[in-house]
CSV table of C-alpha atoms in Angstrom, one decimal:
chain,number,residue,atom,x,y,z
W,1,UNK,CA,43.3,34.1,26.1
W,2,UNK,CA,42.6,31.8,29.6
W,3,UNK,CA,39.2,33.5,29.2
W,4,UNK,CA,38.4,32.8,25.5
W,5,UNK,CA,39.3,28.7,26.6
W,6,UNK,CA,37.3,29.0,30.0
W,7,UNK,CA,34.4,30.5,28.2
W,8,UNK,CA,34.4,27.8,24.8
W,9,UNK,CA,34.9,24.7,26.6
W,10,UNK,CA,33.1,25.9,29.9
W,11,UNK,CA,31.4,28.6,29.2
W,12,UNK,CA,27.6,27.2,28.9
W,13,UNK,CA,28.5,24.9,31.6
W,14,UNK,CA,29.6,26.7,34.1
W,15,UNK,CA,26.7,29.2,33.4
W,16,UNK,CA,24.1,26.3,34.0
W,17,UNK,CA,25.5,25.0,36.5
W,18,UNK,CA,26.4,28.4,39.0
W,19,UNK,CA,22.5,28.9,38.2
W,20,UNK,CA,21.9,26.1,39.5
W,21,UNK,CA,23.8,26.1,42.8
W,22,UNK,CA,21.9,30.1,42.7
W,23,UNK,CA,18.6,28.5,42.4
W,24,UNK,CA,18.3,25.6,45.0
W,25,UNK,CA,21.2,26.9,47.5
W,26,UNK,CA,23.0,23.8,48.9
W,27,UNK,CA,24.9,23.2,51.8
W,28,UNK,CA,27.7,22.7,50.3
W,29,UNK,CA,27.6,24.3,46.8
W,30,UNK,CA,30.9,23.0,45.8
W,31,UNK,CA,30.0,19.1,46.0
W,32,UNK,CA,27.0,20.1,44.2
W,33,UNK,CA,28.6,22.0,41.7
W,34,UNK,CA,31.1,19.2,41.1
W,35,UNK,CA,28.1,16.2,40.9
W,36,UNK,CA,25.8,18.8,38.4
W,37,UNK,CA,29.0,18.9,36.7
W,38,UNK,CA,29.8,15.3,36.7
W,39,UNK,CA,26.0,14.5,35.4
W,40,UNK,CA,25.8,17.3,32.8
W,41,UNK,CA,28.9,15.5,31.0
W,42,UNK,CA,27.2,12.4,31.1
W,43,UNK,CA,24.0,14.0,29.9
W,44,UNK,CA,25.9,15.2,27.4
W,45,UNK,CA,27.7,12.1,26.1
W,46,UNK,CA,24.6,10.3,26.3
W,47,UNK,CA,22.9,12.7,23.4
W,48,UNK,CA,26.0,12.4,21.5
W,49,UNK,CA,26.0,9.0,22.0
W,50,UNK,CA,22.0,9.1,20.6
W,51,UNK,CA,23.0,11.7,17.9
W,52,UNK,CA,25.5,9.0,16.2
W,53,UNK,CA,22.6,6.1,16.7
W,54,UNK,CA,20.5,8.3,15.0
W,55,UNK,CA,22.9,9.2,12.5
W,56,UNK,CA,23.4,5.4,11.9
W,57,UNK,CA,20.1,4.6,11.8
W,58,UNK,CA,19.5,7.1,9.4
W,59,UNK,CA,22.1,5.8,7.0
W,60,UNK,CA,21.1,2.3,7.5
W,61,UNK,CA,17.4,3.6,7.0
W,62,UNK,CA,18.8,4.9,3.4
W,63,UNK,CA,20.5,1.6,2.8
W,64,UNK,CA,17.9,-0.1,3.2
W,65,UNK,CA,15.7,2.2,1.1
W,66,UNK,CA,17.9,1.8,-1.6
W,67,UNK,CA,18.0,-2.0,-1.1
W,68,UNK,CA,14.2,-2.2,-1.8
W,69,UNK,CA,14.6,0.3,-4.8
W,70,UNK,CA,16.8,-2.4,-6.4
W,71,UNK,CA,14.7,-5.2,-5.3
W,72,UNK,CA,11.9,-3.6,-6.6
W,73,UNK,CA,13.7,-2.8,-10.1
W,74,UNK,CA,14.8,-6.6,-10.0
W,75,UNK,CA,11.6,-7.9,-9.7
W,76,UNK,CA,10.2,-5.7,-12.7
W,77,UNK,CA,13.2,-7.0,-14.3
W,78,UNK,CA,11.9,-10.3,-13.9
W,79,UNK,CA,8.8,-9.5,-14.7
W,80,UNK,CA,9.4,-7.5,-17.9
W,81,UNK,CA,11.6,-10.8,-18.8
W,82,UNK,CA,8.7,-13.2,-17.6
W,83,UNK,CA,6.7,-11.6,-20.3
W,84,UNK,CA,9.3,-11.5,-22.7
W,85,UNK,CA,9.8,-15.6,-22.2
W,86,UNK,CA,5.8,-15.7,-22.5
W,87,UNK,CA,5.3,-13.7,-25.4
W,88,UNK,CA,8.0,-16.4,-27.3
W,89,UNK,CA,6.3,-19.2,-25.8
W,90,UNK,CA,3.1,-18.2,-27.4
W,91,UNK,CA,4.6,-17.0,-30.7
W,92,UNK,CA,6.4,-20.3,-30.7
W,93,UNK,CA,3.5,-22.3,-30.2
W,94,UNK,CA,1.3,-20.6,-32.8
W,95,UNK,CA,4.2,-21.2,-35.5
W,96,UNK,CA,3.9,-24.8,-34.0
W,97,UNK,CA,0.1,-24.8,-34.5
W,98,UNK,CA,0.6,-23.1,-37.6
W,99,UNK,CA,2.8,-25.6,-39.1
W,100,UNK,CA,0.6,-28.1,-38.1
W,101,UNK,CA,-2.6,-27.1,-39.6
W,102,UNK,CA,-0.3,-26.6,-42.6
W,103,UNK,CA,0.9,-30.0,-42.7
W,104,UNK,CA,-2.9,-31.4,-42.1
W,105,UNK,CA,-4.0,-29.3,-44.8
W,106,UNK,CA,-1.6,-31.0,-47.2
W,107,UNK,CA,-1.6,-34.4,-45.4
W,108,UNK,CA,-5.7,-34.4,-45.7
W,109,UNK,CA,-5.3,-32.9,-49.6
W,110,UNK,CA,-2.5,-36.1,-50.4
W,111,UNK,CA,-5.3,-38.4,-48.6
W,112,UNK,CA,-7.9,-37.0,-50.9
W,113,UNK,CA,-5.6,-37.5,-54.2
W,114,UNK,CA,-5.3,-40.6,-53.1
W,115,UNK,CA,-9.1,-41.6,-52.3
W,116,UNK,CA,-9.6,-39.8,-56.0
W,117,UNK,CA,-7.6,-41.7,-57.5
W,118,UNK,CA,-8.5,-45.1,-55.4
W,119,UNK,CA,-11.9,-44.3,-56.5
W,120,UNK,CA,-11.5,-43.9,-60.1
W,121,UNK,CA,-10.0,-47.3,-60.6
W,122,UNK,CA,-12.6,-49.1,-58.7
W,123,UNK,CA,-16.0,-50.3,-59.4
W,124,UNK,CA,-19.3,-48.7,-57.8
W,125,UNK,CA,-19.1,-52.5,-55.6
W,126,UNK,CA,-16.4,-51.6,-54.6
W,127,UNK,CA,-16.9,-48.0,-53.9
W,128,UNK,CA,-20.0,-48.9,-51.4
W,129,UNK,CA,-20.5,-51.4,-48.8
W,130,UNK,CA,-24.3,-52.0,-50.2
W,131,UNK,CA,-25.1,-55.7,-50.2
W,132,UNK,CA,-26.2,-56.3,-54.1
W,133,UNK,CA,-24.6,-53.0,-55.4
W,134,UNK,CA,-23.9,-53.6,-59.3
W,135,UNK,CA,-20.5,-54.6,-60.1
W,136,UNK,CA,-19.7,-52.8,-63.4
W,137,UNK,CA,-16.7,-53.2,-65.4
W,138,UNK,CA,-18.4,-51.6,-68.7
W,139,UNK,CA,-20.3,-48.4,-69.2
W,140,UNK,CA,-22.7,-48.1,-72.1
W,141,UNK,CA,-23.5,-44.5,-73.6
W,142,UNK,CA,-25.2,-43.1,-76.4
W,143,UNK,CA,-23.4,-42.3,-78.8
W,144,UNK,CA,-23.9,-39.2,-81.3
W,145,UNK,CA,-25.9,-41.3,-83.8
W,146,UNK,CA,-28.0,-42.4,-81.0
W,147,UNK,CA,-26.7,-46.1,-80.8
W,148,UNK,CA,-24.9,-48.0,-77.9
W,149,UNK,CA,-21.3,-47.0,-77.6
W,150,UNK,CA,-19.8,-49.7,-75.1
W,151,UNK,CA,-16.4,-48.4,-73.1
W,152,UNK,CA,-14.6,-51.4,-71.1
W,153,UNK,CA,-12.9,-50.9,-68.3
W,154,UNK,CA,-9.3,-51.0,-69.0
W,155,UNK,CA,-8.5,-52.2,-66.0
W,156,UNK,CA,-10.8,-55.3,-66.1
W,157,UNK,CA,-9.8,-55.8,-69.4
W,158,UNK,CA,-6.1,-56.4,-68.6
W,159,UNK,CA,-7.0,-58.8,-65.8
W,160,UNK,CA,-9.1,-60.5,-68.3
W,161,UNK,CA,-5.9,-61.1,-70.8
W,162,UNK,CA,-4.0,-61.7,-68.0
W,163,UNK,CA,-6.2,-64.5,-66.4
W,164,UNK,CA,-6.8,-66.0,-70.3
W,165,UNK,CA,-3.0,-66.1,-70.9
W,166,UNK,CA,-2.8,-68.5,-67.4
């Protein structure tokens, strides 16, 4: 049993180390034994010591990694949503624009009701801005029988009863 302790927790060093004190022979094997000793434990707490920073920088290594996996899908997040926002923007405005043109169709077809029906009620003086253009109230046509039908203005005729009744 003493032998199965002395050989797990000594076994490899105690075998380096009599090899040692073998190899170079000192004067005092003893002392040497005890300082090879003495420096194998710290060379072995030392890469112990580098196997946990290792094993720490590994995991922070992976922590990071994953960080910059979700920043990555964050930013296509924002991306994808950037678009999204864009694409309603645009579909927005070309409703806007659409209603617009919509309303300045209709807003230029009331104008030109309007103009028509200005224009029918006034005189071809009126009509143009022609120094000496013809101011006519009365129209004269032919009629079937080939004489002069005369149509008045009814218009001009009503300001004419009006101004005769003043």
């Amino acid at each position: 049993m003493e032998s199965q302790y002395l050989k797990r927790c000594l076994g490899t060093c105690l075998k380096k180390g009599l090899a040692e004190v073998v190899e170079r022979r000192p004067a005092d094997p003893i002392e040497y034994l005890a300082h090879w000793i003495y420096n194998y434990r710290r060379i072995l707490d030392e890469e112990e010591k580098r196997m946990l920073e290792r094993i720490e920088l590994e995991q922070e290594r992976e922590a990071a990694l994953v960080e910059l996996e979700t920043l990555r899908k964050m930013k296509e997040e924002e991306l994808m949503i950037q678009r999204k926002l864009e694409e309603q923007r645009q579909g927005q405005l070309e409703r806007e624009r659409e209603e617009l043109e919509l309303q300045n169709e209709d807003d230029e077809m009331l104008l030109q009701q309007k103009d028509q029906e200005e224009n029918e009620e006034k005189t071809i003086a009126e009509l143009t801005d022609r120094p000496g253009a013809p101011n006519l109230t009365r129209v004269e046509e032919l009629d079937e029988n080939g004489q002069f039908e005369s149509i008045t203005d009814l218009k001009a005729e009503s300001e004419q009863e009006s101004s005769q009744l003043i």
